[in-house]
Amino acid sequence: MNRSERIRWGVWLLSGLLIGGLLLWGGRRTAITRPPSLEAQLDAAFWKAEAGEPLQPQEKTALTTRLTELTDSVPRLYAQGVVFQLLYGEGLSAPPMVYVQRLRQLAEDPWVRAYLGRLAWYTGQLDKARAYLQEALTQDSSCVPAYLFLARVVPDSACYWLDQAARHPLSAGQKAYLHQLKSRQRCL
């Protein structure tokens, strides 16, 4: 191998090492962070609010803005968004009863029934709330919100409902809420 070939090989080797190093080292620093999905953001805020933790004004405003994108094509997400807006949000674009009527039209979805139960509980209609929540569980035994809401609506059997909820996959917000309720109810 003559001198020019050795130089060419050396340049190729150094270039390869340099490019490889930049790709490995530079890729870690410039990772793209995506904002959380509307579903994840709403779920976290909803359960945080249910737990009585205050939402930061900018957090509430950002979520309220994103909730304007919400349609009823995904009933579970729509129901959670509507209940969040009715209980903790502001700036509804229509009277609250319009949203409640739409939820009633979507009530074949057990998760919608669970959120209707939450609204009934909020308005003091405990029998109606219990009926909605138990219907939701009859339709879908993995409807975690129904278990969590029943733990509040029927405090005498709260530990039972919380144990049932813990048997299902929970979001981070639901886990925190469940642990808070368990400690409040002094469940083992």
Coordinates of C-alpha atoms in Angstrom, one line a residue:
M1 CA 0.0 0.0 0.0
N2 CA 1.5 3.3 -1.0
R3 CA 1.5 6.5 0.9
S4 CA -1.6 8.1 -0.8
E5 CA -3.7 4.9 -0.2
R6 CA -2.7 5.0 3.5
I7 CA -3.7 8.6 3.8
R8 CA -7.1 7.9 2.0
W9 CA -7.8 5.0 4.4
G10 CA -6.9 7.2 7.3
V11 CA -9.2 10.0 6.2
W12 CA -12.0 7.5 5.7
L13 CA -11.4 5.9 9.1
L14 CA -11.3 9.3 10.9
S15 CA -14.4 10.5 9.0
G16 CA -16.3 7.3 10.0
L17 CA -15.3 7.6 13.6
L18 CA -16.3 11.3 13.7
I19 CA -19.7 10.7 12.1
G20 CA -20.4 7.7 14.3
G21 CA -19.4 9.6 17.4
L22 CA -21.6 12.6 16.4
L23 CA -24.6 10.3 15.8
L24 CA -24.2 8.4 19.1
W25 CA -23.3 11.4 21.3
G26 CA -25.4 14.1 19.6
G27 CA -28.6 11.9 19.3
R28 CA -28.9 11.8 23.1
R29 CA -28.7 15.5 23.6
T30 CA -31.1 16.4 20.9
A31 CA -33.9 14.0 21.8
I32 CA -37.3 15.3 20.6
T33 CA -39.8 15.6 23.5
R34 CA -43.4 15.4 22.5
P35 CA -46.1 17.0 24.6
P36 CA -48.3 14.4 26.3
S37 CA -51.4 13.2 24.4
L38 CA -54.7 14.9 25.2
E39 CA -55.8 11.6 26.7
A40 CA -52.8 11.4 29.1
Q41 CA -52.9 15.1 29.9
L42 CA -56.7 15.0 30.7
D43 CA -56.4 11.8 32.7
A44 CA -53.6 13.2 34.9
A45 CA -55.4 16.5 35.4
F46 CA -58.8 14.8 36.1
W47 CA -57.5 12.4 38.8
K48 CA -55.3 15.2 40.3
A49 CA -58.4 17.4 40.6
E50 CA -60.5 14.5 42.0
A51 CA -57.8 14.0 44.7
G52 CA -58.3 17.6 45.7
E53 CA -54.9 18.8 44.5
P54 CA -55.0 22.2 42.9
L55 CA -54.2 22.6 39.3
Q56 CA -51.8 25.3 38.2
P57 CA -53.7 28.1 36.3
Q58 CA -51.5 27.6 33.2
E59 CA -52.1 23.8 33.4
K60 CA -55.8 24.4 33.6
T61 CA -55.8 26.9 30.8
A62 CA -53.7 24.7 28.5
L63 CA -55.9 21.7 29.1
T64 CA -59.1 23.8 28.6
T65 CA -57.7 25.0 25.3
R66 CA -56.9 21.5 24.2
L67 CA -60.4 20.2 25.3
T68 CA -61.9 22.4 22.5
E69 CA -60.5 19.8 20.1
L70 CA -62.5 17.1 21.8
T71 CA -65.3 15.3 19.9
D72 CA -67.6 12.6 21.0
S73 CA -66.1 10.1 18.5
V74 CA -64.2 8.6 21.5
P75 CA -66.9 8.4 24.1
R76 CA -64.6 7.6 27.1
L77 CA -62.4 10.6 26.5
Y78 CA -65.3 12.8 25.7
A79 CA -67.1 11.9 28.9
Q80 CA -64.0 12.4 31.0
G81 CA -63.4 15.8 29.3
V82 CA -67.0 16.9 29.8
V83 CA -67.0 16.0 33.5
F84 CA -63.6 17.7 34.0
Q85 CA -65.0 20.8 32.4
L86 CA -68.2 20.7 34.3
L87 CA -66.6 20.1 37.7
Y88 CA -63.2 21.8 37.5
G89 CA -63.0 23.8 34.3
E90 CA -64.4 27.0 33.0
G91 CA -65.4 28.6 29.7
L92 CA -68.0 26.1 28.4
S93 CA -69.2 26.9 25.0
A94 CA -72.8 25.8 25.7
P95 CA -75.0 25.4 28.8
P96 CA -74.0 22.4 31.0
M97 CA -77.2 20.6 30.3
V98 CA -76.3 20.3 26.6
Y99 CA -73.2 18.3 27.5
V100 CA -75.1 16.2 30.0
Q101 CA -77.8 15.3 27.4
R102 CA -75.1 14.3 25.0
L103 CA -73.5 12.1 27.6
R104 CA -76.9 10.4 28.2
Q105 CA -77.1 9.7 24.4
L106 CA -73.7 8.0 24.6
A107 CA -74.6 6.1 27.8
E108 CA -74.3 2.7 26.1
D109 CA -70.6 3.0 26.8
P110 CA -69.9 1.8 30.4
W111 CA -67.2 4.4 30.9
V112 CA -69.7 7.2 29.9
R113 CA -72.1 5.7 32.5
A114 CA -69.4 5.9 35.1
Y115 CA -68.8 9.6 34.4
L116 CA -72.6 10.2 34.5
G117 CA -72.5 8.5 37.9
R118 CA -69.8 11.0 39.0
L119 CA -72.0 13.9 37.8
A120 CA -75.0 12.4 39.7
W121 CA -72.9 12.1 42.8
Y122 CA -71.8 15.7 42.4
T123 CA -75.4 16.9 42.3
G124 CA -76.4 14.9 45.3
Q125 CA -78.3 12.2 43.5
L126 CA -76.7 9.3 45.3
D127 CA -79.2 6.5 44.3
K128 CA -78.8 7.6 40.6
A129 CA -75.1 7.7 40.9
R130 CA -74.9 4.2 42.4
A131 CA -77.2 2.9 39.7
Y132 CA -75.1 4.4 36.9
L133 CA -71.9 3.1 38.5
Q134 CA -73.2 -0.4 39.0
E135 CA -74.6 -0.6 35.5
A136 CA -71.2 0.5 34.2
L137 CA -69.6 -2.4 36.1
T138 CA -72.2 -4.9 34.9
Q139 CA -71.4 -3.9 31.3
D140 CA -67.6 -3.8 31.8
S141 CA -66.0 -5.2 34.9
S142 CA -62.7 -3.4 34.0
C143 CA -64.2 0.1 34.2
V144 CA -61.8 1.5 36.8
P145 CA -63.5 4.9 37.2
A146 CA -66.7 3.2 38.3
Y147 CA -64.8 1.4 41.1
L148 CA -63.1 4.6 42.2
F149 CA -66.3 6.6 42.2
L150 CA -68.2 3.8 44.0
A151 CA -65.6 4.0 46.7
R152 CA -66.6 7.6 47.3
V153 CA -70.3 7.1 46.8
V154 CA -70.6 4.1 49.1
P155 CA -68.0 4.8 51.8
D156 CA -69.1 1.8 53.9
S157 CA -67.7 -0.6 51.3
A158 CA -65.0 1.7 50.0
C159 CA -62.1 -0.7 50.7
Y160 CA -63.9 -3.4 48.7
W161 CA -64.3 -1.2 45.7
L162 CA -60.7 0.1 45.9
D163 CA -59.5 -3.5 46.1
Q164 CA -61.5 -4.3 43.0
A165 CA -60.0 -1.3 41.2
A166 CA -56.5 -2.3 42.1
R167 CA -57.0 -5.6 40.2
H168 CA -57.1 -3.7 36.9
P169 CA -54.5 -1.7 35.0
L170 CA -54.4 1.8 36.3
S171 CA -53.1 5.1 34.9
A172 CA -50.6 7.0 37.1
G173 CA -53.3 9.4 38.1
Q174 CA -55.7 6.6 39.0
K175 CA -53.0 4.9 41.1
A176 CA -52.3 8.1 43.1
Y177 CA -56.0 8.6 43.6
L178 CA -56.5 5.0 44.7
H179 CA -53.7 5.2 47.2
Q180 CA -55.1 8.5 48.6
L181 CA -58.5 7.0 49.0
K182 CA -57.1 3.8 50.6
S183 CA -55.2 5.9 53.2
R184 CA -58.2 8.1 53.8
Q185 CA -60.5 5.1 54.3
R186 CA -57.7 3.2 56.3
C187 CA -57.9 0.2 54.0
L188 CA -55.2 -2.4 54.6

